Short mmCIF file of C-alpha atoms and ligand atoms in Angstrom, two decimals:
data_model
loop_
_atom_site.label_atom_id
_atom_site.label_comp_id
_atom_site.label_asym_id
_atom_site.label_seq_id
_atom_site.Cartn_x
_atom_site.Cartn_y
_atom_site.Cartn_z
CA MET F 19 -24.36 -20.45 17.42
CA ALA F 20 -21.10 -22.08 16.75
CA GLU F 21 -19.45 -24.98 18.24
CA LYS F 22 -17.12 -24.77 20.83
CA PRO F 23 -13.81 -25.51 19.95
CA LYS F 24 -12.58 -28.93 20.66
CA MET F 25 -9.35 -26.79 21.85
CA THR F 26 -7.40 -23.36 21.76
CA VAL F 27 -3.85 -23.22 20.58
CA PRO F 28 -2.81 -19.74 20.86
CA LEU F 29 -0.64 -18.50 18.77
CA LEU F 30 2.29 -17.53 21.09
CA ASP F 31 1.68 -18.34 24.39
CA LEU F 32 4.75 -16.60 26.88
CA LYS F 33 2.77 -17.68 30.40
CA ALA F 34 3.23 -21.28 29.57
CA GLN F 35 7.36 -20.68 28.88
CA TYR F 36 7.16 -17.89 32.09
CA ARG F 37 5.11 -21.39 34.44
CA THR F 38 9.01 -22.68 33.92
CA ILE F 39 11.47 -20.19 34.65
CA LYS F 40 9.43 -18.22 37.11
CA GLU F 41 11.74 -18.45 40.62
CA PRO F 42 14.89 -17.87 39.02
CA VAL F 43 13.31 -14.63 36.48
CA GLN F 44 12.00 -13.23 39.98
CA LYS F 45 15.33 -14.18 42.24
CA ALA F 46 16.72 -12.04 39.46
CA ILE F 47 13.84 -9.26 39.02
CA ASP F 48 14.91 -9.41 43.59
CA ASP F 49 18.63 -8.75 43.10
CA VAL F 50 18.03 -5.33 41.45
CA CYS F 51 16.01 -4.08 42.76
CA GLU F 52 17.50 -4.67 45.67
CA SER F 53 20.81 -2.77 44.01
CA GLN F 54 18.31 -0.07 42.29
CA TRP F 55 20.29 0.30 40.05
CA PHE F 56 18.25 0.23 36.95
CA VAL F 57 19.77 1.53 33.68
CA MET F 58 22.32 -0.05 32.79
CA GLY F 59 24.32 -1.36 35.25
CA PRO F 60 26.33 -4.64 35.57
CA LYS F 61 24.23 -6.62 34.52
CA VAL F 62 23.41 -4.93 31.62
CA LYS F 63 27.10 -5.31 30.80
CA GLU F 64 27.51 -9.01 31.17
CA LEU F 65 24.44 -9.93 29.23
CA GLU F 66 26.12 -7.47 26.51
CA GLU F 67 28.99 -9.74 26.83
CA ARG F 68 26.89 -12.93 26.98
CA VAL F 69 24.76 -12.16 23.43
CA ALA F 70 28.00 -10.90 21.91
CA GLU F 71 30.03 -14.10 22.51
CA TYR F 72 26.49 -16.27 21.69
CA SER F 73 26.44 -14.67 18.12
CA GLN F 74 30.28 -14.84 18.43
CA CYS F 75 31.20 -11.21 18.54
CA LYS F 76 33.79 -9.63 20.00
CA TYR F 77 31.12 -6.52 21.03
CA GLY F 78 27.70 -6.37 22.02
CA ILE F 79 25.66 -3.43 23.08
CA GLY F 80 22.62 -3.28 24.41
CA VAL F 81 19.82 -0.48 23.09
CA SER F 82 16.31 0.54 23.72
CA SER F 83 14.87 -1.51 21.45
CA GLY F 84 15.16 -4.19 18.26
CA THR F 85 14.23 -0.67 16.21
CA ASP F 86 16.41 1.36 18.18
CA ALA F 87 19.38 -1.40 17.45
CA LEU F 88 18.79 -0.43 13.48
CA LEU F 89 18.45 3.09 14.65
CA VAL F 90 21.62 3.91 15.94
CA ALA F 91 23.49 1.23 13.80
CA LEU F 92 22.96 3.44 11.01
CA MET F 93 23.38 6.22 12.29
CA ALA F 94 27.30 4.99 13.67
CA LEU F 95 27.86 4.16 9.35
CA GLU F 96 26.08 8.19 9.12
CA VAL F 97 24.09 7.75 7.58
CA GLY F 98 22.01 10.27 6.60
CA PRO F 99 20.50 12.85 3.52
CA GLY F 100 21.54 12.03 1.18
CA ASN F 101 22.25 8.14 1.31
CA ALA F 102 20.32 5.92 0.71
CA VAL F 103 20.39 2.36 1.89
CA ILE F 104 19.33 -1.14 -0.34
CA THR F 105 17.18 -3.03 1.77
CA THR F 106 13.94 -5.17 1.68
CA PRO F 107 10.52 -4.79 1.55
CA TYR F 108 8.65 -8.18 2.95
CA THR F 109 9.55 -6.88 6.75
CA PHE F 110 8.22 -5.36 9.82
CA PHE F 111 8.49 -1.90 9.57
CA ALA F 112 10.56 -0.42 11.35
CA THR F 113 13.46 -2.05 8.59
CA GLY F 114 12.08 0.59 6.80
CA GLY F 115 11.25 2.81 9.15
CA VAL F 116 15.00 4.10 10.79
CA ILE F 117 16.33 4.37 7.36
CA ALA F 118 13.32 6.75 6.25
CA ARG F 119 13.21 9.18 9.34
CA LEU F 120 17.43 10.08 9.07
CA GLY F 121 16.25 11.44 6.01
CA ALA F 122 18.19 8.18 4.32
CA SER F 123 15.79 7.00 0.99
CA PRO F 124 15.06 2.75 1.20
CA ILE F 125 16.28 1.11 -1.91
CA PHE F 126 13.18 -1.84 -1.99
CA CYS F 127 15.16 -4.70 -3.60
CA ASP F 128 12.95 -8.18 -3.58
CA ILE F 129 12.63 -10.95 -2.34
CA ASP F 130 13.44 -14.64 -2.85
CA ALA F 131 10.21 -16.29 -3.46
CA THR F 132 11.35 -19.64 -1.73
CA THR F 133 13.10 -18.24 1.50
CA PHE F 134 11.47 -14.60 1.39
CA ASN F 135 14.70 -13.10 2.33
CA LEU F 136 16.42 -9.68 0.37
CA ASP F 137 17.38 -11.97 -2.94
CA PRO F 138 20.97 -11.07 -4.02
CA VAL F 139 19.76 -11.46 -7.81
CA THR F 140 16.57 -8.52 -7.39
CA VAL F 141 19.93 -6.67 -5.90
CA GLU F 142 23.11 -6.94 -8.41
CA ALA F 143 19.79 -6.36 -10.30
CA MET F 144 19.28 -3.49 -9.79
CA ILE F 145 23.09 -1.48 -8.76
CA GLU F 146 23.57 -3.22 -12.25
CA LYS F 147 20.88 -0.86 -13.91
CA ASP F 148 19.71 2.76 -11.77
CA CYS F 149 23.83 2.66 -9.72
CA ASP F 150 27.00 3.98 -10.64
CA VAL F 151 30.64 4.88 -9.20
CA SER F 152 31.20 8.18 -8.87
CA ASN F 153 34.07 9.20 -6.37
CA GLY F 154 34.41 5.79 -4.86
CA SER F 155 31.03 5.93 -4.61
CA LEU F 156 27.74 4.33 -5.25
CA VAL F 157 25.41 6.81 -6.88
CA HIS F 158 21.49 5.34 -7.60
CA ARG F 159 21.29 7.59 -10.80
CA PRO F 160 17.10 7.93 -10.30
CA SER F 161 17.54 9.64 -6.43
CA GLY F 162 21.29 11.18 -6.84
CA ASP F 163 21.73 9.41 -3.33
CA THR F 164 25.15 7.84 -2.09
CA VAL F 165 24.32 3.79 -1.82
CA LYS F 166 26.01 3.69 2.12
CA ALA F 167 24.50 0.26 3.45
CA ILE F 168 22.52 -2.90 2.67
CA MET F 169 20.56 -4.17 5.07
CA PRO F 170 18.78 -6.92 5.16
CA VAL F 171 16.55 -9.27 7.13
CA HIS F 172 17.24 -12.63 8.51
CA LEU F 173 13.20 -13.38 7.93
CA TYR F 174 11.40 -16.25 10.44
CA GLY F 175 14.58 -17.24 11.91
CA GLN F 176 16.58 -17.70 8.16
CA THR F 177 19.87 -16.72 7.39
CA VAL F 178 19.38 -15.24 4.39
CA ASP F 179 21.96 -15.94 1.53
CA ILE F 180 24.76 -13.83 3.17
CA GLN F 181 28.01 -14.55 0.19
CA PRO F 182 26.62 -12.82 -2.56
CA PHE F 183 26.17 -9.52 -0.07
CA GLU F 184 29.59 -10.13 1.65
CA LYS F 185 30.70 -9.30 -1.94
CA LEU F 186 28.47 -6.58 -3.49
CA ALA F 187 29.10 -4.56 0.00
CA ARG F 188 34.46 -5.70 -0.97
CA THR F 189 33.14 -4.18 -4.57
CA TYR F 190 32.51 -1.09 -3.31
CA GLY F 191 33.05 -0.11 -0.13
CA ILE F 192 29.52 -0.05 1.48
CA GLY F 193 28.84 -1.08 4.75
CA ILE F 194 25.97 -4.50 5.88
CA VAL F 195 23.53 -4.26 8.93
CA GLU F 196 22.03 -7.33 9.62
CA ASP F 197 19.02 -7.66 10.52
CA ALA F 198 18.95 -10.31 13.24
CA ALA F 199 15.59 -9.38 15.51
CA GLN F 200 14.14 -12.76 14.54
CA ALA F 201 17.37 -14.35 14.12
CA ILE F 202 19.14 -14.26 17.09
CA GLY F 203 21.81 -18.16 16.37
CA SER F 204 20.57 -18.54 13.60
CA GLU F 205 23.96 -19.78 11.60
CA PHE F 206 24.93 -19.62 7.47
CA GLY F 207 25.77 -22.59 6.33
CA ASP F 208 29.86 -22.08 7.34
CA GLY F 209 28.45 -22.02 11.01
CA ARG F 210 28.99 -18.20 10.85
CA ARG F 211 26.09 -16.90 13.67
CA ALA F 212 23.68 -13.86 12.88
CA GLY F 213 24.86 -10.66 13.65
CA SER F 214 28.41 -11.34 12.72
CA VAL F 215 28.39 -11.63 9.28
CA GLY F 216 28.35 -7.75 8.82
CA SER F 217 29.64 -4.26 10.36
CA ILE F 218 27.14 -4.58 12.43
CA GLY F 219 23.98 -6.87 13.58
CA CYS F 220 21.11 -6.51 15.52
CA PHE F 221 18.49 -8.34 18.12
CA SER F 222 15.23 -7.91 18.87
CA PHE F 223 14.19 -8.99 23.41
CA PHE F 224 10.45 -7.28 22.46
CA PRO F 225 8.40 -10.96 24.54
CA SER F 226 7.63 -12.32 20.94
CA LYS F 227 11.23 -13.02 19.47
CA ASN F 228 13.19 -16.31 20.99
CA LEU F 229 14.80 -14.20 23.07
CA GLY F 230 11.91 -12.05 24.54
CA ALA F 231 12.81 -9.28 27.62
CA PHE F 232 9.76 -8.90 29.87
CA GLY F 233 9.60 -5.07 27.73
CA ASP F 234 11.05 -3.83 25.59
CA GLY F 235 14.84 -4.21 24.77
CA GLY F 236 17.58 -5.06 21.27
CA MET F 237 21.34 -4.60 20.59
CA CYS F 238 24.10 -4.19 18.25
CA VAL F 239 26.69 -6.58 18.14
CA THR F 240 30.00 -5.90 15.74
CA ASN F 241 33.23 -7.40 15.72
CA ASP F 242 34.52 -3.95 14.55
CA SER F 243 36.16 -1.52 17.99
CA GLU F 244 35.77 1.69 16.38
CA LEU F 245 32.66 1.12 15.47
CA ALA F 246 31.07 -0.17 19.15
CA GLU F 247 32.96 2.06 20.31
CA ARG F 248 30.85 4.84 18.33
CA LEU F 249 27.86 2.00 18.73
CA GLN F 250 28.49 3.24 22.93
CA VAL F 251 28.86 6.79 22.41
CA LEU F 252 25.71 7.17 20.57
CA ARG F 253 23.63 4.90 22.67
CA LEU F 254 24.61 7.95 25.22
CA HIS F 255 23.52 10.98 23.18
CA GLY F 256 26.23 11.09 21.88
CA GLY F 257 29.30 12.78 24.84
CA LYS F 258 31.75 11.39 25.76
CA PRO F 259 33.45 12.54 27.85
CA LYS F 260 29.33 13.05 29.71
CA TYR F 261 28.61 16.65 28.75
CA TYR F 262 31.01 16.93 25.82
CA HIS F 263 29.36 15.83 23.04
CA SER F 264 30.86 15.33 18.61
CA MET F 265 28.20 13.20 17.43
CA ILE F 266 24.47 13.59 18.20
CA GLY F 267 23.25 10.43 19.26
CA GLY F 268 19.84 9.80 22.39
CA ASN F 269 18.68 7.70 24.78
CA PHE F 270 18.36 3.98 23.64
CA ARG F 271 20.08 2.99 26.89
CA LEU F 272 18.65 -0.77 27.46
CA ASP F 273 17.11 -1.03 31.80
CA ALA F 274 19.02 -3.87 33.92
CA LEU F 275 15.62 -4.70 34.99
CA GLN F 276 15.53 -6.30 31.54
CA ALA F 277 18.81 -7.40 31.10
CA ALA F 278 18.65 -9.29 33.98
CA VAL F 279 15.80 -11.69 33.38
CA LEU F 280 17.25 -11.93 29.58
CA LEU F 281 20.36 -13.70 31.81
CA VAL F 282 18.31 -15.78 32.88
CA LYS F 283 16.28 -16.53 29.59
CA LEU F 284 19.34 -17.33 27.42
CA ALA F 285 20.56 -20.55 29.36
CA TYR F 286 16.85 -21.85 27.97
CA LEU F 287 17.64 -20.56 24.76
CA ASP F 288 19.22 -23.28 22.97
CA GLY F 289 16.60 -25.99 24.64
CA TRP F 290 13.70 -22.92 23.08
CA THR F 291 14.99 -22.98 19.65
CA SER F 292 14.97 -26.57 19.08
CA GLY F 293 12.17 -27.08 21.13
CA ARG F 294 10.95 -24.94 17.50
CA GLN F 295 12.45 -26.86 15.56
CA SER F 296 11.30 -30.32 16.21
CA ASN F 297 7.87 -28.94 16.15
CA ALA F 298 8.61 -27.46 12.79
CA HIS F 299 9.79 -31.19 11.25
CA ALA F 300 6.37 -32.15 12.99
CA TYR F 301 4.13 -29.73 11.03
CA ASN F 302 6.08 -30.71 8.05
CA ASP F 303 5.58 -33.88 7.89
CA ALA F 304 1.85 -34.03 9.56
CA ILE F 305 0.91 -32.07 6.26
CA GLU F 306 2.92 -34.18 4.10
CA ARG F 307 1.06 -36.83 5.20
CA ALA F 308 -1.54 -35.28 5.55
CA GLY F 309 -1.83 -34.97 1.61
CA LEU F 310 -2.03 -31.29 1.96
CA ASP F 311 1.21 -30.35 -0.76
CA LYS F 312 -1.28 -29.01 -3.02
CA SER F 313 -2.87 -26.49 -0.86
CA VAL F 314 0.28 -25.71 1.67
CA VAL F 315 4.06 -25.35 0.57
CA ARG F 316 5.36 -25.92 3.53
CA PRO F 317 8.66 -23.63 4.49
CA ILE F 318 12.53 -24.48 3.33
CA GLU F 319 15.53 -24.91 5.15
CA GLN F 320 18.85 -24.00 3.55
CA PRO F 321 20.34 -26.12 3.47
CA GLY F 322 23.52 -26.40 6.59
CA CYS F 323 21.69 -23.49 7.76
CA ARG F 324 20.36 -22.96 11.10
CA HIS F 325 16.52 -22.07 10.58
CA ILE F 326 15.84 -20.97 14.63
CA TYR F 327 12.00 -20.29 13.83
CA ASN F 328 10.64 -17.23 15.12
CA GLN F 329 8.40 -18.19 12.89
CA TYR F 330 6.57 -21.49 10.59
CA VAL F 331 5.22 -19.49 7.41
CA ILE F 332 2.62 -21.64 4.69
CA ARG F 333 2.32 -19.99 2.52
CA VAL F 334 -1.56 -20.98 0.84
CA GLU F 335 -4.82 -20.61 -1.78
CA ARG F 336 -7.01 -18.59 0.26
CA ARG F 337 -5.42 -17.85 2.79
CA ASP F 338 -7.44 -14.68 4.95
CA GLU F 339 -10.97 -18.06 4.64
CA LEU F 340 -8.52 -20.39 6.09
CA ARG F 341 -7.25 -17.31 8.57
CA GLN F 342 -11.01 -17.27 9.63
CA PHE F 343 -10.90 -20.84 10.02
CA LEU F 344 -8.21 -21.05 12.32
CA SER F 345 -9.42 -18.80 14.48
CA ASP F 346 -13.37 -20.15 14.87
CA ALA F 347 -11.87 -24.01 16.24
CA GLY F 348 -9.90 -21.72 18.45
CA ILE F 349 -6.10 -21.12 16.41
CA GLY F 350 -4.05 -18.72 16.45
CA SER F 351 -1.71 -16.78 13.96
CA GLU F 352 -0.73 -13.82 11.97
CA ILE F 353 0.45 -12.37 8.74
CA TYR F 354 3.45 -10.99 8.08
CA TYR F 355 3.23 -8.99 6.63
CA PRO F 356 -0.18 -7.64 4.93
CA VAL F 357 1.03 -5.09 2.43
CA PRO F 358 4.69 -4.88 1.48
CA LEU F 359 6.58 -1.16 2.33
CA HIS F 360 6.65 -0.33 -1.21
CA VAL F 361 3.32 0.49 -2.03
CA GLN F 362 2.82 2.11 2.18
CA LYS F 363 0.80 4.98 2.15
CA CYS F 364 4.15 6.85 4.20
CA PHE F 365 6.04 5.49 1.56
CA ALA F 366 4.42 6.27 -1.69
CA TYR F 367 7.16 9.76 -1.98
CA LEU F 368 9.66 7.32 -2.81
CA GLY F 369 7.67 6.73 -6.27
CA TYR F 370 7.05 2.83 -5.68
CA SER F 371 3.88 1.40 -7.36
CA GLU F 372 2.29 -1.82 -7.02
CA GLY F 373 4.00 -4.69 -9.27
CA ASP F 374 8.16 -3.09 -8.36
CA CYS F 375 8.34 -6.36 -6.03
CA PRO F 376 6.23 -9.36 -7.56
CA GLU F 377 7.07 -12.09 -5.06
CA SER F 378 6.98 -9.84 -1.42
CA GLU F 379 3.36 -8.95 -3.63
CA LYS F 380 3.03 -12.39 -3.49
CA ALA F 381 3.92 -13.53 -0.63
CA ALA F 382 2.59 -10.79 0.89
CA ALA F 383 -1.35 -12.46 -0.12
CA GLU F 384 -0.38 -15.91 0.70
CA THR F 385 1.80 -15.66 4.49
CA LEU F 386 1.08 -17.13 8.36
CA ALA F 387 2.70 -18.06 10.73
CA VAL F 388 0.50 -21.16 12.67
CA PRO F 389 1.31 -21.19 16.29
CA VAL F 390 5.63 -23.09 17.06
CA TYR F 391 5.76 -21.73 20.60
CA PRO F 392 8.58 -24.49 22.71
CA GLU F 393 5.55 -25.82 24.96
CA LEU F 394 3.54 -26.71 21.56
CA GLY F 395 2.51 -30.08 22.16
CA PRO F 396 2.11 -32.87 19.26
CA GLU F 397 -1.90 -32.70 19.63
CA GLN F 398 -2.25 -29.31 19.48
CA ILE F 399 0.24 -29.86 16.29
CA GLU F 400 -2.09 -32.56 15.20
CA TYR F 401 -4.96 -29.51 15.99
CA VAL F 402 -3.97 -27.34 13.47
CA VAL F 403 -2.91 -29.73 11.07
CA ASP F 404 -6.56 -31.26 10.94
CA THR F 405 -8.38 -27.73 10.89
CA ILE F 406 -5.91 -27.19 8.36
CA SER F 407 -7.16 -30.37 6.03
CA SER F 408 -10.29 -29.78 6.97
CA PHE F 409 -10.92 -26.23 5.45
CA TYR F 410 -8.87 -27.67 2.18
CA ALA F 411 -11.45 -31.29 1.91
C1 PLP O 519 10.08 -7.29 16.15
C2 PLP O 519 11.76 -6.39 15.26
C3 PLP O 519 12.03 -5.00 14.38
C4 PLP O 519 11.99 -4.61 15.33
O1 PLP O 519 12.48 -5.21 16.99
P1 PLP O 519 11.72 -4.39 18.19
O2 PLP O 519 12.41 -4.80 19.13
O3 PLP O 519 10.50 -4.11 18.11
O4 PLP O 519 12.14 -2.58 18.25
C5 PLP O 519 12.91 -4.73 13.41
N1 PLP O 519 12.89 -5.73 12.43
C6 PLP O 519 12.28 -6.94 12.40
C7 PLP O 519 12.67 -8.04 11.09
C8 PLP O 519 11.53 -7.21 13.74
O5 PLP O 519 10.84 -8.67 13.60
#
């Protein structure tokens, strides 16, 4: 029989966080119960204003999830059949899924090997090789689809190299939808915040995100008043005034209970972000001190950017064996993401094959997220790094 682990370190410990905020959260939930106003309403409006301000945006539109934020953002940009959206294959499924659900085609371009984010160089090369400008539109020659937008993802909480994408968007008159589900409060090198640069930025309040609800939730942010108006209407079935529909929208509403919980938690977000950052830096130091640099590639921070470490992700040799070894030692870890989207079965019809996005495929085989949540203590970080050391010893 295996020895009992010295300690257990879960990948994420939401109970530890809840203990620190239980009182104000319970009070906020009580207030909503007393009001019996459960969908949209003043709490949702207040959260929209606060998150918009936090993200340097004029408008916030609360929605039912991060996935729905992405979906309704593309709907607001009128993405549909005959259109294409350029994105990364190395991301959560929703990023590519929403494009396909609208009848449009994802065009997958490869990532940068050091940040794991969509690489502007691969996007520029794809446009050069596969696209033409025809009647003022960017047309993807192999499919005949009109490219409507670029959807980069700020993966793990680190912003993408955005300026080249802004240039492409201006040159070709296409939109940018930022998948900022993992990146609320992240900053680009010039101090702008994730979500504020694209036509629309999309956040997720899934419980495991840095600002997590007690269920599902999400938000679109924008500085464009016309897009804000479209998003607001599309979120309520596209009716304006109510029951008069010039657009087909959906039920993408946010609950008041979620908004009330999130308003309490938002006040703690910067403190939690600092906790994640110091844990990440403690890992970096401990990995270096342990002389693990040959087997473990540490995450890098782009100069001047604010990385909020939704995940601390290392690139390692014999990843799956290490993951099992950690698990046996009581340490949680996760693979984000084991199968890049361009080789997912459901996207086979797009015609991609293994080898088309080599850096994404390599990352999918080599990366491992280890616990970095704010309440993690130094002795736990030491234990994780010691365990990694004994694996490679
Ligand atoms: C979490 C996540 C989403 C989806 O958000 P949900 O709130 O779970 O629907 C989309 N994209 C990325 C990159 C995510 O991490």
